[in-house]
PDB file of C-alpha atoms in Angstrom:
ATOM      1  CA  MET A   1      97.237  33.522 -12.909  1.00 56.00           C
ATOM      2  CA  SER A   2     100.691  34.962 -14.600  1.00 51.00           C
ATOM      3  CA  PHE A   3     101.729  38.636 -14.636  1.00 45.00           C
ATOM      4  CA  PRO A   4     100.151  39.257 -18.163  1.00 46.00           C
ATOM      5  CA  ASP A   5      97.153  37.312 -17.504  1.00 51.00           C
ATOM      6  CA  PHE A   6      96.755  39.817 -14.835  1.00 40.00           C
ATOM      7  CA  ARG A   7      97.840  42.634 -16.718  1.00 44.00           C
ATOM      8  CA  MET A   8      95.655  41.722 -19.139  1.00 42.00           C
ATOM      9  CA  ARG A   9      92.316  41.770 -16.873  1.00 49.00           C
ATOM     10  CA  ARG A  10      92.926  44.720 -15.334  1.00 46.00           C
ATOM     11  CA  PHE A  11      93.536  46.638 -18.652  1.00 41.00           C
ATOM     12  CA  GLY A  12      90.067  44.855 -19.542  1.00 44.00           C
ATOM     13  CA  LEU A  13      88.670  45.865 -16.039  1.00 43.00           C
ATOM     14  CA  CYS A  14      89.789  49.760 -16.670  1.00 43.00           C
ATOM     15  CA  ALA A  15      88.787  50.103 -20.705  1.00 38.00           C
ATOM     16  CA  ALA A  16      85.443  48.614 -18.897  1.00 40.00           C
ATOM     17  CA  ALA A  17      85.215  51.327 -16.117  1.00 41.00           C
ATOM     18  CA  ALA A  18      85.868  53.423 -18.543  1.00 38.00           C
ATOM     19  CA  ILE A  19      83.384  53.180 -21.077  1.00 36.00           C
ATOM     20  CA  ALA A  20      80.464  53.451 -18.128  1.00 37.00           C
ATOM     21  CA  THR A  21      81.646  56.493 -17.268  1.00 36.00           C
ATOM     22  CA  VAL A  22      81.660  57.924 -21.104  1.00 33.00           C
ATOM     23  CA  ALA A  23      78.045  56.081 -21.021  1.00 35.00           C
ATOM     24  CA  ILE A  24      76.829  57.426 -17.396  1.00 33.00           C
ATOM     25  CA  ALA A  25      78.072  60.942 -18.713  1.00 35.00           C
ATOM     26  CA  GLY A  26      76.651  60.981 -21.845  1.00 37.00           C
ATOM     27  CA  THR A  27      72.967  60.114 -19.932  1.00 37.00           C
ATOM     28  CA  ALA A  28      73.523  63.177 -17.942  1.00 42.00           C
ATOM     29  CA  ALA A  29      74.621  65.043 -20.485  1.00 47.00           C
ATOM     30  CA  ALA A  30      71.370  64.568 -23.148  1.00 57.00           C
ATOM     31  CA  GLN A  31      69.061  64.834 -20.458  1.00 80.00           C
ATOM     32  CA  SER A  32      66.691  67.754 -20.817  1.00 86.00           C
ATOM     33  CA  MET A  33      64.602  70.188 -18.326  1.00 88.00           C
ATOM     34  CA  VAL A  34      61.494  72.559 -18.343  1.00 90.00           C
ATOM     35  CA  VAL A  35      62.455  75.327 -18.029  1.00 88.00           C
ATOM     36  CA  ARG A  36      58.898  76.917 -19.030  1.00 90.00           C
ATOM     37  CA  SER A  37      55.670  75.208 -19.598  1.00 92.00           C
ATOM     38  CA  THR A  38      52.615  76.951 -20.017  1.00 93.00           C
ATOM     39  CA  GLY A  39      48.810  75.243 -21.927  1.00 95.00           C
ATOM     40  CA  PRO A  40      46.462  72.155 -20.930  1.00 95.00           C
ATOM     41  CA  SER A  41      49.366  69.835 -20.278  1.00 93.00           C
ATOM     42  CA  ALA A  42      51.619  72.292 -17.515  1.00 93.00           C
ATOM     43  CA  ALA A  43      50.735  70.263 -14.988  1.00 93.00           C
ATOM     44  CA  LYS A  44      51.671  67.187 -17.059  1.00 94.00           C
ATOM     45  CA  TYR A  45      55.646  69.155 -18.077  1.00 93.00           C
ATOM     46  CA  PRO A  46      55.939  71.630 -14.701  1.00 91.00           C
ATOM     47  CA  THR A  47      59.177  73.595 -14.300  1.00 88.00           C
ATOM     48  CA  GLY A  48      61.851  72.081 -13.507  1.00 86.00           C
ATOM     49  CA  ALA A  49      61.107  68.766 -14.275  1.00 89.00           C
ATOM     50  CA  LYS A  50      64.238  66.347 -16.175  1.00 90.00           C
ATOM     51  CA  LEU A  51      63.287  64.737 -19.082  1.00 91.00           C
ATOM     52  CA  LYS A  52      65.156  60.840 -19.636  1.00 89.00           C
ATOM     53  CA  SER A  53      66.663  60.766 -23.592  1.00 85.00           C
ATOM     54  CA  SER A  54      64.538  58.339 -23.911  1.00 88.00           C
ATOM     55  CA  ASP A  55      61.505  60.258 -22.780  1.00 91.00           C
ATOM     56  CA  ARG A  56      58.457  61.465 -25.474  1.00 91.00           C
ATOM     57  CA  VAL A  57      56.946  65.071 -24.643  1.00 93.00           C
ATOM     58  CA  THR A  58      53.057  64.992 -25.948  1.00 93.00           C
ATOM     59  CA  LEU A  59      51.257  68.140 -26.683  1.00 94.00           C
ATOM     60  CA  VAL A  60      48.245  69.593 -27.248  1.00 94.00           C
ATOM     61  CA  ALA A  61      46.471  73.144 -29.000  1.00 94.00           C
ATOM     62  CA  GLY A  62      48.068  75.438 -27.044  1.00 93.00           C
ATOM     63  CA  ASP A  63      50.686  73.980 -25.190  1.00 94.00           C
ATOM     64  CA  LYS A  64      54.786  75.058 -24.880  1.00 93.00           C
ATOM     65  CA  VAL A  65      57.335  73.598 -23.588  1.00 92.00           C
ATOM     66  CA  VAL A  66      60.320  74.925 -23.298  1.00 90.00           C
ATOM     67  CA  LEU A  67      63.173  72.793 -22.814  1.00 90.00           C
ATOM     68  CA  MET A  68      67.065  73.387 -21.679  1.00 85.00           C
ATOM     69  CA  GLN A  69      69.245  71.095 -23.323  1.00 83.00           C
ATOM     70  CA  ALA A  70      73.771  71.048 -22.996  1.00 78.00           C
ATOM     71  CA  GLY A  71      73.355  75.033 -22.008  1.00 77.00           C
ATOM     72  CA  LYS A  72      70.651  75.757 -25.447  1.00 82.00           C
ATOM     73  CA  THR A  73      66.683  76.007 -26.043  1.00 85.00           C
ATOM     74  CA  ARG A  74      65.055  73.823 -27.070  1.00 86.00           C
ATOM     75  CA  THR A  75      60.875  75.270 -28.066  1.00 88.00           C
ATOM     76  CA  LEU A  76      58.232  72.609 -28.463  1.00 91.00           C
ATOM     77  CA  SER A  77      54.658  73.884 -29.114  1.00 91.00           C
ATOM     78  CA  GLY A  78      51.389  71.885 -29.663  1.00 90.00           C
ATOM     79  CA  PRO A  79      49.858  70.005 -30.627  1.00 94.00           C
ATOM     80  CA  GLY A  80      52.669  66.764 -31.539  1.00 91.00           C
ATOM     81  CA  THR A  81      54.892  64.375 -30.182  1.00 92.00           C
ATOM     82  CA  PHE A  82      58.463  65.182 -29.285  1.00 90.00           C
ATOM     83  CA  GLY A  83      61.403  63.886 -28.896  1.00 89.00           C
ATOM     84  CA  ALA A  84      62.773  64.972 -24.864  1.00 85.00           C
ATOM     85  CA  THR A  85      66.376  65.457 -26.908  1.00 79.00           C
ATOM     86  CA  GLY A  86      67.025  66.450 -29.977  1.00 70.00           C
ATOM     87  CA  THR A  87      69.584  68.304 -32.181  1.00 64.00           C
ATOM     88  CA  VAL A  88      69.652  72.425 -31.124  1.00 60.00           C
ATOM     89  CA  GLN A  89      70.833  74.490 -33.511  1.00 58.00           C
ATOM     90  CA  ALA A  90      71.977  78.698 -32.247  1.00 55.00           C
ATOM     91  CA  SER A  91      72.470  81.306 -33.695  1.00 55.00           C
ATOM     92  CA  GLN A  92      75.945  83.335 -33.553  1.00 54.00           C
ATOM     93  CA  SER A  93      74.216  85.211 -30.754  1.00 60.00           C
ATOM     94  CA  MET A  94      74.220  82.597 -28.342  1.00 65.00           C
ATOM     95  CA  GLY A  95      76.782  82.837 -26.395  1.00 71.00           C
ATOM     96  CA  SER A  96      76.913  87.124 -25.461  1.00 78.00           C
ATOM     97  CA  THR A  97      73.115  86.699 -24.952  1.00 80.00           C
ATOM     98  CA  VAL A  98      74.324  84.443 -21.511  1.00 82.00           C
ATOM     99  CA  SER A  99      77.063  86.227 -21.277  1.00 83.00           C
ATOM    100  CA  ARG A 100      75.600  89.841 -21.505  1.00 85.00           C
ATOM    101  CA  MET A 101      72.271  88.011 -18.668  1.00 87.00           C
ATOM    102  CA  LEU A 102      74.830  86.495 -16.463  1.00 85.00           C
ATOM    103  CA  ALA A 103      77.421  89.331 -16.241  1.00 84.00           C
ATOM    104  CA  LYS A 104      77.573  91.095 -12.817  1.00 77.00           C
ATOM    105  CA  GLY A 105      75.851  94.131 -14.095  1.00 63.00           C
ATOM    106  CA  PRO A 106      75.814  97.060 -16.613  1.00 59.00           C
ATOM    107  CA  THR A 107      77.632 100.620 -16.469  1.00 47.00           C
ATOM    108  CA  MET A 108      75.317 103.394 -15.426  1.00 47.00           C
ATOM    109  CA  ARG A 109      74.078 103.640 -18.938  1.00 47.00           C
ATOM    110  CA  SER A 110      71.576 104.310 -20.930  1.00 43.00           C
ATOM    111  CA  ARG A 111      70.130 101.642 -23.159  1.00 43.00           C
ATOM    112  CA  ALA A 112      71.549 100.673 -26.217  1.00 37.00           C
ATOM    113  CA  GLY A 113      72.961 103.426 -27.723  1.00 33.00           C
ATOM    114  CA  ALA A 114      70.669 106.351 -26.346  1.00 39.00           C
ATOM    115  CA  THR A 115      72.267 109.353 -24.494  1.00 36.00           C
ATOM    116  CA  ARG A 116      70.835 111.683 -21.493  1.00 41.00           C
ATOM    117  CA  GLY A 117      67.962 113.510 -22.550  1.00 39.00           C
ATOM    118  CA  ASP A 118      67.421 111.124 -25.626  1.00 42.00           C
ATOM    119  CA  THR A 119      63.620 111.201 -25.590  1.00 42.00           C
ATOM    120  CA  THR A 120      62.599 111.014 -28.546  1.00 43.00           C
ATOM    121  CA  THR A 121      61.895 107.155 -28.750  1.00 49.00           C
ATOM    122  CA  PRO A 122      60.096 105.644 -25.710  1.00 45.00           C
ATOM    123  CA  ALA A 123      60.750 102.116 -25.032  1.00 49.00           C
ATOM    124  CA  PRO A 124      58.080  99.482 -26.236  1.00 54.00           C
ATOM    125  CA  ALA A 125      56.357  97.599 -22.887  1.00 63.00           C
ATOM    126  CA  ASP A 126      57.702  94.219 -23.451  1.00 71.00           C
ATOM    127  CA  ILE A 127      61.208  95.493 -23.543  1.00 84.00           C
ATOM    128  CA  ARG A 128      63.068  93.305 -20.817  1.00 84.00           C
ATOM    129  CA  ALA A 129      66.000  94.176 -18.502  1.00 88.00           C
ATOM    130  CA  PRO A 130      68.763  93.759 -20.634  1.00 88.00           C
ATOM    131  CA  ASN A 131      70.444  91.288 -17.071  1.00 89.00           C
ATOM    132  CA  LEU A 132      69.641  88.803 -14.396  1.00 91.00           C
ATOM    133  CA  TRP A 133      70.493  91.415 -12.197  1.00 92.00           C
ATOM    134  CA  LEU A 134      68.795  94.232 -12.153  1.00 94.00           C
ATOM    135  CA  VAL A 135      65.788  94.743 -10.445  1.00 95.00           C
ATOM    136  CA  ASP A 136      62.758  95.224 -12.765  1.00 95.00           C
ATOM    137  CA  TYR A 137      60.762  97.089 -11.337  1.00 94.00           C
ATOM    138  CA  ARG A 138      57.588  96.167 -12.986  1.00 94.00           C
ATOM    139  CA  GLU A 139      58.088  92.608 -12.212  1.00 93.00           C
ATOM    140  CA  GLY A 140      56.691  91.597  -8.641  1.00 94.00           C
ATOM    141  CA  GLY A 141      57.694  88.039  -6.501  1.00 96.00           C
ATOM    142  CA  THR A 142      60.738  87.658  -5.308  1.00 97.00           C
ATOM    143  CA  PHE A 143      64.549  87.613  -6.412  1.00 96.00           C
ATOM    144  CA  CYS A 144      67.606  86.651  -6.231  1.00 95.00           C
ATOM    145  CA  VAL A 145      70.361  89.469  -5.078  1.00 94.00           C
ATOM    146  CA  LEU A 146      73.650  88.745  -6.319  1.00 89.00           C
ATOM    147  CA  ASP A 147      75.446  92.364  -4.568  1.00 90.00           C
ATOM    148  CA  PRO A 148      73.352  94.305  -2.068  1.00 92.00           C
ATOM    149  CA  ALA A 149      75.554  96.560  -2.445  1.00 91.00           C
ATOM    150  CA  THR A 150      75.927  97.249  -6.332  1.00 91.00           C
ATOM    151  CA  LEU A 151      72.161  96.098  -7.101  1.00 94.00           C
ATOM    152  CA  LEU A 152      70.244  98.380  -9.633  1.00 95.00           C
ATOM    153  CA  LEU A 153      66.725  99.402 -10.441  1.00 96.00           C
ATOM    154  CA  TRP A 154      65.894  99.334 -14.687  1.00 95.00           C
ATOM    155  CA  ARG A 155      63.245 100.763 -16.118  1.00 94.00           C
ATOM    156  CA  PRO A 156      62.097  99.998 -20.421  1.00 91.00           C
ATOM    157  CA  ASP A 157      60.895 103.595 -20.519  1.00 88.00           C
ATOM    158  CA  MET A 158      63.171 106.256 -20.583  1.00 88.00           C
ATOM    159  CA  SER A 159      61.336 109.508 -22.495  1.00 87.00           C
ATOM    160  CA  GLY A 160      60.866 111.038 -18.789  1.00 91.00           C
ATOM    161  CA  ASP A 161      61.252 111.914 -15.477  1.00 95.00           C
ATOM    162  CA  THR A 162      59.543 109.925 -12.488  1.00 95.00           C
ATOM    163  CA  ALA A 163      59.498 109.022  -9.070  1.00 96.00           C
ATOM    164  CA  LEU A 164      59.278 105.733  -7.340  1.00 97.00           C
ATOM    165  CA  THR A 165      58.633 105.762  -4.524  1.00 97.00           C
ATOM    166  CA  ILE A 166      60.161 102.186  -2.296  1.00 97.00           C
ATOM    167  CA  ALA A 167      58.492 100.964   1.092  1.00 96.00           C
ATOM    168  CA  ALA A 168      58.962  98.661   3.760  1.00 93.00           C
ATOM    169  CA  THR A 169      58.073  98.608   8.068  1.00 85.00           C
ATOM    170  CA  ASP A 170      58.171 101.938   8.390  1.00 84.00           C
ATOM    171  CA  LYS A 171      60.694 103.023   6.157  1.00 91.00           C
ATOM    172  CA  SER A 172      59.701 104.894   2.684  1.00 94.00           C
ATOM    173  CA  GLU A 173      62.339 105.969   0.582  1.00 96.00           C
ATOM    174  CA  THR A 174      61.716 107.836  -2.843  1.00 96.00           C
ATOM    175  CA  VAL A 175      64.212 107.473  -6.075  1.00 96.00           C
ATOM    176  CA  ALA A 176      64.508 110.066  -8.765  1.00 95.00           C
ATOM    177  CA  PHE A 177      64.897 108.275 -12.347  1.00 95.00           C
ATOM    178  CA  VAL A 178      66.312 111.178 -15.097  1.00 94.00           C
ATOM    179  CA  ALA A 179      64.569 111.757 -18.989  1.00 94.00           C
ATOM    180  CA  GLY A 180      67.365 109.604 -20.421  1.00 91.00           C
ATOM    181  CA  ALA A 181      68.327 107.388 -18.533  1.00 91.00           C
ATOM    182  CA  ASN A 182      67.394 103.844 -17.623  1.00 91.00           C
ATOM    183  CA  TYR A 183      69.469 102.377 -13.958  1.00 91.00           C
ATOM    184  CA  ARG A 184      69.705 103.495 -10.829  1.00 95.00           C
ATOM    185  CA  LYS A 185      70.695 102.207  -7.557  1.00 95.00           C
ATOM    186  CA  TRP A 186      68.954 100.980  -4.646  1.00 96.00           C
ATOM    187  CA  PRO A 187      69.101 103.531  -1.870  1.00 95.00           C
ATOM    188  CA  THR A 188      70.922 101.177   0.620  1.00 93.00           C
ATOM    189  CA  GLU A 189      71.937 104.152   2.975  1.00 92.00           C
ATOM    190  CA  THR A 190      68.608 103.809   4.061  1.00 92.00           C
ATOM    191  CA  LEU A 191      66.772 101.092   3.055  1.00 94.00           C
ATOM    192  CA  PRO A 192      69.273  98.451   2.976  1.00 93.00           C
ATOM    193  CA  VAL A 193      68.582  94.965   0.959  1.00 94.00           C
ATOM    194  CA  GLN A 194      66.515  92.588   3.464  1.00 94.00           C
ATOM    195  CA  TYR A 195      66.127  89.360   3.143  1.00 94.00           C
ATOM    196  CA  GLY A 196      62.510  87.595   3.626  1.00 90.00           C
ATOM    197  CA  VAL A 197      60.871  91.837   3.587  1.00 94.00           C
ATOM    198  CA  ASP A 198      57.963  92.867   1.577  1.00 96.00           C
ATOM    199  CA  TYR A 199      58.923  96.236   0.130  1.00 97.00           C
ATOM    200  CA  ARG A 200      56.368  98.087  -1.677  1.00 97.00           C
ATOM    201  CA  LEU A 201      57.058 100.383  -4.735  1.00 97.00           C
ATOM    202  CA  SER A 202      54.535 102.644  -6.398  1.00 97.00           C
ATOM    203  CA  GLY A 203      54.642 105.575  -9.182  1.00 95.00           C
ATOM    204  CA  GLY A 204      57.293 105.572 -11.801  1.00 93.00           C
ATOM    205  CA  GLY A 205      55.358 104.565 -14.009  1.00 91.00           C
ATOM    206  CA  LEU A 206      53.713 101.333 -12.290  1.00 92.00           C
ATOM    207  CA  ARG A 207      50.261 101.677 -12.991  1.00 92.00           C
ATOM    208  CA  ALA A 208      49.473  99.572  -9.673  1.00 95.00           C
ATOM    209  CA  PRO A 209      52.161  99.179  -7.058  1.00 96.00           C
ATOM    210  CA  VAL A 210      54.062  96.149  -7.061  1.00 96.00           C
ATOM    211  CA  THR A 211      55.583  94.301  -4.534  1.00 97.00           C
ATOM    212  CA  ILE A 212      58.790  92.190  -4.597  1.00 97.00           C
ATOM    213  CA  ARG A 213      60.650  90.536  -1.787  1.00 96.00           C
ATOM    214  CA  PHE A 214      64.697  89.540  -1.905  1.00 97.00           C
ATOM    215  CA  ALA A 215      66.499  85.800  -1.807  1.00 96.00           C
ATOM    216  CA  ALA A 216      70.112  85.644  -1.188  1.00 94.00           C
ATOM    217  CA  MET A 217      72.659  84.104  -4.699  1.00 86.00           C
ATOM    218  CA  GLY A 218      74.999  82.791  -2.944  1.00 78.00           C
ATOM    219  CA  ALA A 219      78.325  82.132  -5.743  1.00 80.00           C
ATOM    220  CA  MET A 220      77.640  83.781  -8.852  1.00 80.00           C
ATOM    221  CA  PRO A 221      76.560  80.616 -11.192  1.00 82.00           C
ATOM    222  CA  ASP A 222      78.743  80.303 -14.012  1.00 80.00           C
ATOM    223  CA  SER A 223      76.302  79.002 -16.549  1.00 83.00           C
ATOM    224  CA  ALA A 224      72.717  78.759 -18.156  1.00 85.00           C
ATOM    225  CA  GLU A 225      71.857  75.767 -17.015  1.00 86.00           C
ATOM    226  CA  SER A 226      73.890  76.723 -13.119  1.00 87.00           C
ATOM    227  CA  SER A 227      71.463  80.172 -13.133  1.00 89.00           C
ATOM    228  CA  VAL A 228      68.560  77.736 -14.524  1.00 90.00           C
ATOM    229  CA  ASP A 229      68.655  75.156 -11.609  1.00 90.00           C
ATOM    230  CA  MET A 230      69.790  78.546  -8.299  1.00 91.00           C
ATOM    231  CA  LEU A 231      66.884  80.836 -10.007  1.00 93.00           C
ATOM    232  CA  MET A 232      63.899  76.931  -9.199  1.00 92.00           C
ATOM    233  CA  ALA A 233      65.316  76.993  -6.341  1.00 92.00           C
ATOM    234  CA  LYS A 234      65.334  80.633  -4.520  1.00 93.00           C
ATOM    235  CA  GLY A 235      61.632  80.703  -6.515  1.00 94.00           C
ATOM    236  CA  CYS A 236      63.303  84.005  -8.683  1.00 95.00           C
ATOM    237  CA  ALA A 237      60.338  83.071 -11.538  1.00 93.00           C
ATOM    238  CA  PRO A 238      60.222  86.839 -13.087  1.00 92.00           C
ATOM    239  CA  GLN A 239      64.223  86.598 -13.485  1.00 93.00           C
ATOM    240  CA  LEU A 240      63.709  82.737 -14.769  1.00 93.00           C
ATOM    241  CA  ASP A 241      61.536  84.384 -17.041  1.00 92.00           C
ATOM    242  CA  ARG A 242      63.893  86.882 -18.172  1.00 91.00           C
ATOM    243  CA  LEU A 243      66.830  84.254 -19.128  1.00 91.00           C
ATOM    244  CA  VAL A 244      64.601  81.873 -20.553  1.00 90.00           C
ATOM    245  CA  ASP A 245      63.364  84.771 -22.759  1.00 88.00           C
ATOM    246  CA  ALA A 246      66.808  86.259 -24.136  1.00 86.00           C
ATOM    247  CA  MET A 247      68.265  82.353 -24.479  1.00 85.00           C
ATOM    248  CA  SER A 248      64.574  81.689 -26.959  1.00 83.00           C
ATOM    249  CA  GLU A 249      65.168  84.576 -28.742  1.00 80.00           C
ATOM    250  CA  THR A 250      67.803  82.859 -29.912  1.00 75.00           C
ATOM    251  CA  GLU A 251      67.268  79.338 -31.074  1.00 72.00           C
ATOM    252  CA  THR A 252      67.439  78.974 -34.924  1.00 57.00           C
ATOM    253  CA  ALA A 253      66.009  74.915 -34.971  1.00 44.00           C
ATOM    254  CA  GLY A 254      63.624  73.881 -32.600  1.00 41.00           C
ATOM    255  CA  GLY A 255      61.203  70.867 -31.984  1.00 42.00           C
TER     256      GLY A 255
END
């Protein structure tokens, strides 16, 4: 084989490899992941399931499936049959919403422009914590902790003073919230964060006691996709729901 022929063959092999790499990357990028599934077909499309671009999603009345694709969510509602991937548009607030949800933590301030002592507008019961790493003490289950030293408790209604009691094994601590404030630091001095230990929360406006336990998050996720993967792996369902809700609100086109 002559040298020019060898060079041409080598060029052809390199080009073929490059094309294959692009094709594989394109296939991976086209995948969607189920991040929420409710309704009669929930078992058919469980949370965490990966769907190829060629897959079809068939839903019946009452079904709702939220897919994550390329860092955006796409909500499908039954009845109907849908492609697993599709054009996903998001409002201009998508980027800022994800950044806010994944930020290491908010400053110790009151909610949305309210000032300490402003008690005229109670927060609606369905308001969610504005950040993944805030402990919304209404939500039971496993909570992924990013930094135990800066862990904050959060409440939606700051219209009055209240006291939250936290109990674990043979210890308990009361945390006081004053009117006009949403945040209070977890009492790490008297109740250090321990993983795999049940904490029973009562008072603080709760209708019934709530039990939570902590899981170590490790490295801070740098994207919506990596956050979803980590939260699923650790079983931190309340935080996953919070992220999916926030992202779904920025959708401008679905289906």
